[in-house]
Coordinates of C-alpha atoms in Angstrom, one line a residue:
X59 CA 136.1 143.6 -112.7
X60 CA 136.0 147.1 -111.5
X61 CA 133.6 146.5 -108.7
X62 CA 135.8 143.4 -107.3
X63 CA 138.6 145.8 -107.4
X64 CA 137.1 148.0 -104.9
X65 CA 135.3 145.5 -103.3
X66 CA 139.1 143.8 -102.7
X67 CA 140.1 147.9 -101.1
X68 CA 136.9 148.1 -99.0
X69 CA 137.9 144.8 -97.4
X70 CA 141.1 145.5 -97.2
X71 CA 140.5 149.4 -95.7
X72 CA 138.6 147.5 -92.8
X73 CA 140.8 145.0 -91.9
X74 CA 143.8 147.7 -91.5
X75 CA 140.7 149.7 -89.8
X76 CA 140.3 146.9 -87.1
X77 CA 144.1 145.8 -86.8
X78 CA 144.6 149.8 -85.7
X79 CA 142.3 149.4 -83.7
X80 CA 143.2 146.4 -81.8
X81 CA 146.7 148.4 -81.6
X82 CA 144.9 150.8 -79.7
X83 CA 143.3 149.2 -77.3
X84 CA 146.1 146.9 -76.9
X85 CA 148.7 149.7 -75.8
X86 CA 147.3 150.7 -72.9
X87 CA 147.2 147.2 -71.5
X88 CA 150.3 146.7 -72.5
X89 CA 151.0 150.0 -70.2
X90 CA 149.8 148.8 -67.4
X91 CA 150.8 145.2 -67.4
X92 CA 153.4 145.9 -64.6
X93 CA 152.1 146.7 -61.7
X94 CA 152.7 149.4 -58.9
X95 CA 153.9 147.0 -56.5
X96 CA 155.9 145.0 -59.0
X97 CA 158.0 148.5 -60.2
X98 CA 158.4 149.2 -56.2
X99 CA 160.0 145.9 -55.8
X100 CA 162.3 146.2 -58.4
X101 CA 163.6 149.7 -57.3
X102 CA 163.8 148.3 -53.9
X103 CA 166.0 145.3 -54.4
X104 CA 168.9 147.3 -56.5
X105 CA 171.9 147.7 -55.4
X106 CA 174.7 149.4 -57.3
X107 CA 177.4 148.4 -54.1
X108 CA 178.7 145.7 -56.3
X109 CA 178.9 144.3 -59.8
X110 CA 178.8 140.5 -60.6
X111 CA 182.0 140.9 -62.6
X112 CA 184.0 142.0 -59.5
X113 CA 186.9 140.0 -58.1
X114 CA 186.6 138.5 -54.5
X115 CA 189.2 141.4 -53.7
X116 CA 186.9 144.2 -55.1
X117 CA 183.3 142.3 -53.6
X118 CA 184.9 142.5 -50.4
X119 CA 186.1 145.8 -50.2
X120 CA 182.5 146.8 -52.0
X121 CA 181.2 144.9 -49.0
X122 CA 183.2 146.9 -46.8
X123 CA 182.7 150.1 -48.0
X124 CA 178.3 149.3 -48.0
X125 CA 178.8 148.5 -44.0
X126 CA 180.5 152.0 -43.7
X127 CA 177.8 153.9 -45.7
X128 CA 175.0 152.2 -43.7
X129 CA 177.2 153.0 -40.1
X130 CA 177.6 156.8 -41.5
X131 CA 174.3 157.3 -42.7
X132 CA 172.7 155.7 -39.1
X133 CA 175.6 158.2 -37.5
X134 CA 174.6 161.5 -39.8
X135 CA 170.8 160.9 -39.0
X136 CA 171.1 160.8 -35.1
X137 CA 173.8 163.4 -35.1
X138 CA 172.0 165.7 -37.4
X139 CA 168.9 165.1 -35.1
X140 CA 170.8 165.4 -31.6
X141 CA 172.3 168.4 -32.6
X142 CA 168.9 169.8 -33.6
X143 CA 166.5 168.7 -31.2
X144 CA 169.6 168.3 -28.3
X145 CA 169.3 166.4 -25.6
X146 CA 166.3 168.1 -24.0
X147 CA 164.7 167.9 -26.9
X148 CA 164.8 163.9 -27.6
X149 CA 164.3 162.7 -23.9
X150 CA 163.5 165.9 -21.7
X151 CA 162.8 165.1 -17.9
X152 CA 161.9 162.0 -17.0
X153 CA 159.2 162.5 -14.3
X154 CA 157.3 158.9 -14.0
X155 CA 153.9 158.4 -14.8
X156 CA 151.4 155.9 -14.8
X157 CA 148.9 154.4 -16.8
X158 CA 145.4 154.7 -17.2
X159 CA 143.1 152.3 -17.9
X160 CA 141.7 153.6 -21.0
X161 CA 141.2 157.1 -22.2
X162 CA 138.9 159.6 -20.9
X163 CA 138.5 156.9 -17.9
X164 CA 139.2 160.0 -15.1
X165 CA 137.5 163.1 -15.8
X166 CA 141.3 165.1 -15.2
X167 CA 142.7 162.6 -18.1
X168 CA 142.0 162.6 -21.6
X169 CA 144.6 160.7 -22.5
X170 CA 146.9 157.3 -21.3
X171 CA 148.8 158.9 -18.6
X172 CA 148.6 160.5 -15.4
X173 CA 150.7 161.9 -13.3
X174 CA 149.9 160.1 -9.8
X175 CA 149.3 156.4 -9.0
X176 CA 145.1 156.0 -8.0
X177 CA 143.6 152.6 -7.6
X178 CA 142.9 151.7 -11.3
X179 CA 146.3 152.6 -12.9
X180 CA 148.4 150.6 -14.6
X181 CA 151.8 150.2 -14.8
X182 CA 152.6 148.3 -18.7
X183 CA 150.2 149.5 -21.1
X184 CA 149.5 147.0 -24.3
X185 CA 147.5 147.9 -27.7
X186 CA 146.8 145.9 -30.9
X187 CA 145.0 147.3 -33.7
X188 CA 144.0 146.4 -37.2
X189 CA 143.3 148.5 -40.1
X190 CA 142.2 148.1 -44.2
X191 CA 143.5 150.3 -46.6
X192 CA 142.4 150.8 -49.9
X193 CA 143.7 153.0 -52.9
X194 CA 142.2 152.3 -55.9
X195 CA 143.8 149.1 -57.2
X196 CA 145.9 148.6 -54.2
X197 CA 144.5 147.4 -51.0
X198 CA 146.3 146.2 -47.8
X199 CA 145.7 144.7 -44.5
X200 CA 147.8 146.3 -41.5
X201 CA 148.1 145.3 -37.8
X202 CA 149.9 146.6 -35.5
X203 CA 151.2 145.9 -31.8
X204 CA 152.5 147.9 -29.0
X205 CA 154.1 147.1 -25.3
X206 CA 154.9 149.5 -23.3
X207 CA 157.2 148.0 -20.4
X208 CA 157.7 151.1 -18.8
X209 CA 156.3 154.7 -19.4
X210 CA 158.5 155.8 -21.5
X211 CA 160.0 152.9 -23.2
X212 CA 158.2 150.4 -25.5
X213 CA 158.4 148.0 -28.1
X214 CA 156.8 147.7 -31.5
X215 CA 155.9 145.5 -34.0
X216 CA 154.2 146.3 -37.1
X217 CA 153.2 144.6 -40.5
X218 CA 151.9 145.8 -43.8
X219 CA 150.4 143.5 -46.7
X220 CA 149.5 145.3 -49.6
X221 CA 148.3 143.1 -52.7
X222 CA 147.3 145.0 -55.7
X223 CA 144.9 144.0 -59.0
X224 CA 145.4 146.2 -62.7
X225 CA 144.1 146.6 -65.8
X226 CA 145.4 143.8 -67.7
X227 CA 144.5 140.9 -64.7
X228 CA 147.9 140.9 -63.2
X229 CA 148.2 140.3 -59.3
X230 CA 150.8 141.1 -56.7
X231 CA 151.7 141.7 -53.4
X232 CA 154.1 143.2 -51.3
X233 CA 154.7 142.8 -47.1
X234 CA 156.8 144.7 -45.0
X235 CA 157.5 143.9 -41.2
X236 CA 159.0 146.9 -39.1
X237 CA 160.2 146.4 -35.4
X238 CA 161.1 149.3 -33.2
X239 CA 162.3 150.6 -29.8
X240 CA 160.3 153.5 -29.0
X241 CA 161.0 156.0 -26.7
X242 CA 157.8 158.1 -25.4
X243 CA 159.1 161.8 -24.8
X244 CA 155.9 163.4 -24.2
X245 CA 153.8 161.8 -21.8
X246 CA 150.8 164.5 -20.8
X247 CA 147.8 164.1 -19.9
X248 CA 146.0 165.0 -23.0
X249 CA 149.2 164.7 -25.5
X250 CA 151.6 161.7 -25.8
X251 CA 154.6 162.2 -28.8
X252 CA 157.2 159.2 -29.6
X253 CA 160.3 158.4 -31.4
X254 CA 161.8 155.9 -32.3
X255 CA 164.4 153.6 -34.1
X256 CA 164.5 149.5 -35.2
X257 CA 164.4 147.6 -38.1
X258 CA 162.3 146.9 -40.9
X259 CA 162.2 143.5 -43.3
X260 CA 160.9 143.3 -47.1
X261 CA 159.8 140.4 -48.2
X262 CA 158.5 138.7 -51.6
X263 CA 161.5 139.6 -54.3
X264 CA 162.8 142.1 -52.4
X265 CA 164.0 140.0 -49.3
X266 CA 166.0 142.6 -47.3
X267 CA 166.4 144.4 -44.2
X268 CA 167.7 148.1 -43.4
X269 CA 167.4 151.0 -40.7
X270 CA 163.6 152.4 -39.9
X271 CA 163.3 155.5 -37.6
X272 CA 159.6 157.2 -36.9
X273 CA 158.1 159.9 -35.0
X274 CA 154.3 160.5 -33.8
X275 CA 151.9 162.3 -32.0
X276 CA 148.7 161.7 -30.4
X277 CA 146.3 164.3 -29.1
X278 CA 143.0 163.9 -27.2
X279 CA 141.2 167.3 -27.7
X280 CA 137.5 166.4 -26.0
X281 CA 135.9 162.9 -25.5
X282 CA 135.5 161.0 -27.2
X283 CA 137.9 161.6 -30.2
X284 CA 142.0 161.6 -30.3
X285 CA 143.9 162.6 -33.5
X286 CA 147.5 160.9 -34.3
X287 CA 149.8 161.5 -36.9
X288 CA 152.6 159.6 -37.4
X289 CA 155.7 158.6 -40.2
X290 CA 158.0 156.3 -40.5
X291 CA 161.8 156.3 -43.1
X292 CA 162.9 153.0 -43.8
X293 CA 166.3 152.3 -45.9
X294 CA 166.3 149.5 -48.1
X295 CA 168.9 149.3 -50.8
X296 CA 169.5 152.2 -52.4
X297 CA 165.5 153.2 -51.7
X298 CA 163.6 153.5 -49.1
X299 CA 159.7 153.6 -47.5
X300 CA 158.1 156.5 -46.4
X301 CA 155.1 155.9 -44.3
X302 CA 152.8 159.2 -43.4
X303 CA 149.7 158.3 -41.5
X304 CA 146.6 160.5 -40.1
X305 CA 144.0 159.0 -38.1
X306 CA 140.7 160.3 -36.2
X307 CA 139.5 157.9 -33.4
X308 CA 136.6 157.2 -31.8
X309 CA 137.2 155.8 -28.0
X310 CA 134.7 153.8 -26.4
X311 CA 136.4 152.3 -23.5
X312 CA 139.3 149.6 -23.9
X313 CA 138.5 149.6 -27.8
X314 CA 138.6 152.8 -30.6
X315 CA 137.4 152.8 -33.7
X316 CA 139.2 154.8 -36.9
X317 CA 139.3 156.3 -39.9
X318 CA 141.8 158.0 -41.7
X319 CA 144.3 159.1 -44.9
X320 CA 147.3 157.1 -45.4
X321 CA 150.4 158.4 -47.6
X322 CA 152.6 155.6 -48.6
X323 CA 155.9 156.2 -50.8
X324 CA 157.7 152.8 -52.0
X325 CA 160.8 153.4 -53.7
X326 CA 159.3 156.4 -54.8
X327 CA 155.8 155.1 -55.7
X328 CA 153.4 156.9 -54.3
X329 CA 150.2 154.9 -52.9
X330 CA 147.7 157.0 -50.7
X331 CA 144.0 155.8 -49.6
X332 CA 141.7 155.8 -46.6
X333 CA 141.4 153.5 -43.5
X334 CA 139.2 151.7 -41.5
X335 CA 140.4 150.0 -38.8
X336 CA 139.7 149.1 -34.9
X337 CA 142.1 149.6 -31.4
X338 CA 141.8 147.4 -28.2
X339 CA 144.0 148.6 -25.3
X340 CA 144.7 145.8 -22.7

């Protein structure tokens, strides 16, 4: 009778034994069953301008009052940055320039422009490039297009598609699709520096536009290399996406090749990997 007794606590010893166990190794699933990308959405689509229980009197003078914040916070960024920089500083002299065809084409030229029209310049300058990025359980496929109508002004169009696997088998994705007016203030023959200003669309859940600015620097020290750095602010909702990029390229003609570190905050999730990706100027 005895020996059933304790053969009825040995049994029941293990199975609490195995139930804690499955606890434990349950939590941490359970922990990571929401996803980075999945938290960044939901931080991105909030928006404390209005409450559901609002009359159409208070929803349209919450509606009001959002348009004014926006128009005041676009004002207080390109005041703040006028007065700063001044006007020297954002545009400087606008000497004209050319194109040329590629980088380190002249032996006087590192970079895209120089300074007189030769046979073999070019007066637009067009570039598409493609890059994968990869941070752990987050990876993402980015392209990227820019026209340059005229030396100093150009248009841009950018997209990001970031789709991210975790612990517990859950999936997700996230795109964003920026579009700016650049303007290109330094325009040397070894150095060219941009800013600029547009708009930028989140999709999926988040569904939303809101104001992007972005600044950036190229140099080409020696051939056949260049280094650019470049971020990007956009506002969405009450959040917004910070974009830092550094990149190392290798030119080879009309096409570069490139590696580098990407710094990505979301709503204030941070996502940060390498690249690999390739350029063709046309």
């Amino acid at each position: 009778m005895e020996g059933t007794i304790v053969d009825n606590e040995t049994i029941y010893k293990q199975d609490l034994m195995k139930k804690l166990l499955f606890t434990c190794l349950l939590i941490p699933i359970i922990g990571f069953s929401q996803t980075k990308l999945s938290t960044a959405k939901q931080k991105l689509s909030s928006n404390s301008s209005s409450s559901s229980t609002s009359s159409s009197s208070s929803s349209s003078s919450s509606s009001s009052s959002s348009d004014r914040t926006f128009g005041n916070l676009f004002a207080d960024i390109f005041v703040e940055v006028f007065l700063i920089a001044g006007y020297e500083g954002l545009f400087g002299h606008l000497e004209y320039r050319h194109f040329a065809p590629y980088p380190y084409y002249y032996d006087n030229v590192n970079g895209e422009y120089d300074f007189g029209a030769v046979d073999g310049d070019k007066r637009s300058l067009l570039k598409a490039r493609v890059n994968y990025f990869s941070a752990n359980s987050i990876q993402g496929v980015q392209a990227n297009v820019t026209y340059r109508f005229l030396p100093v002004l150009g248009l841009e169009l950018s997209h990001n598609n970031f789709f991210e696997n975790n612990l517990a088998g859950n999936s997700d994705n996230l795109n964003t699709t920026s579009f700016l007016l650049n303007y290109y203030r330094i325009r040397e023959r070894s150095v060219t520096g941009w800013w600029g200003i547009g708009a930028t669309y989140v999709g999926n859940e988040v569904n939303t536009a809101g104001f992007v600015y972005a600044i950036g620097l190229e140099v080409y020290p020696c051939k056949p290399i260049s280094l650019q750095a470049s971020f990007q602010q956009s506002f969405i909702n009450e959040s917004n996406i910070n974009e830092l990029r550094f990149q190392l390229k290798y030119h080879r003609k009309k096409v570069a090749y490139y590696t580098g570190y990407h710094d990505y905050s979301i709503a204030g999730i941070g996502i940060s990997g390498f690249v690999l990706g390739v350029e063709v100027g046309l």
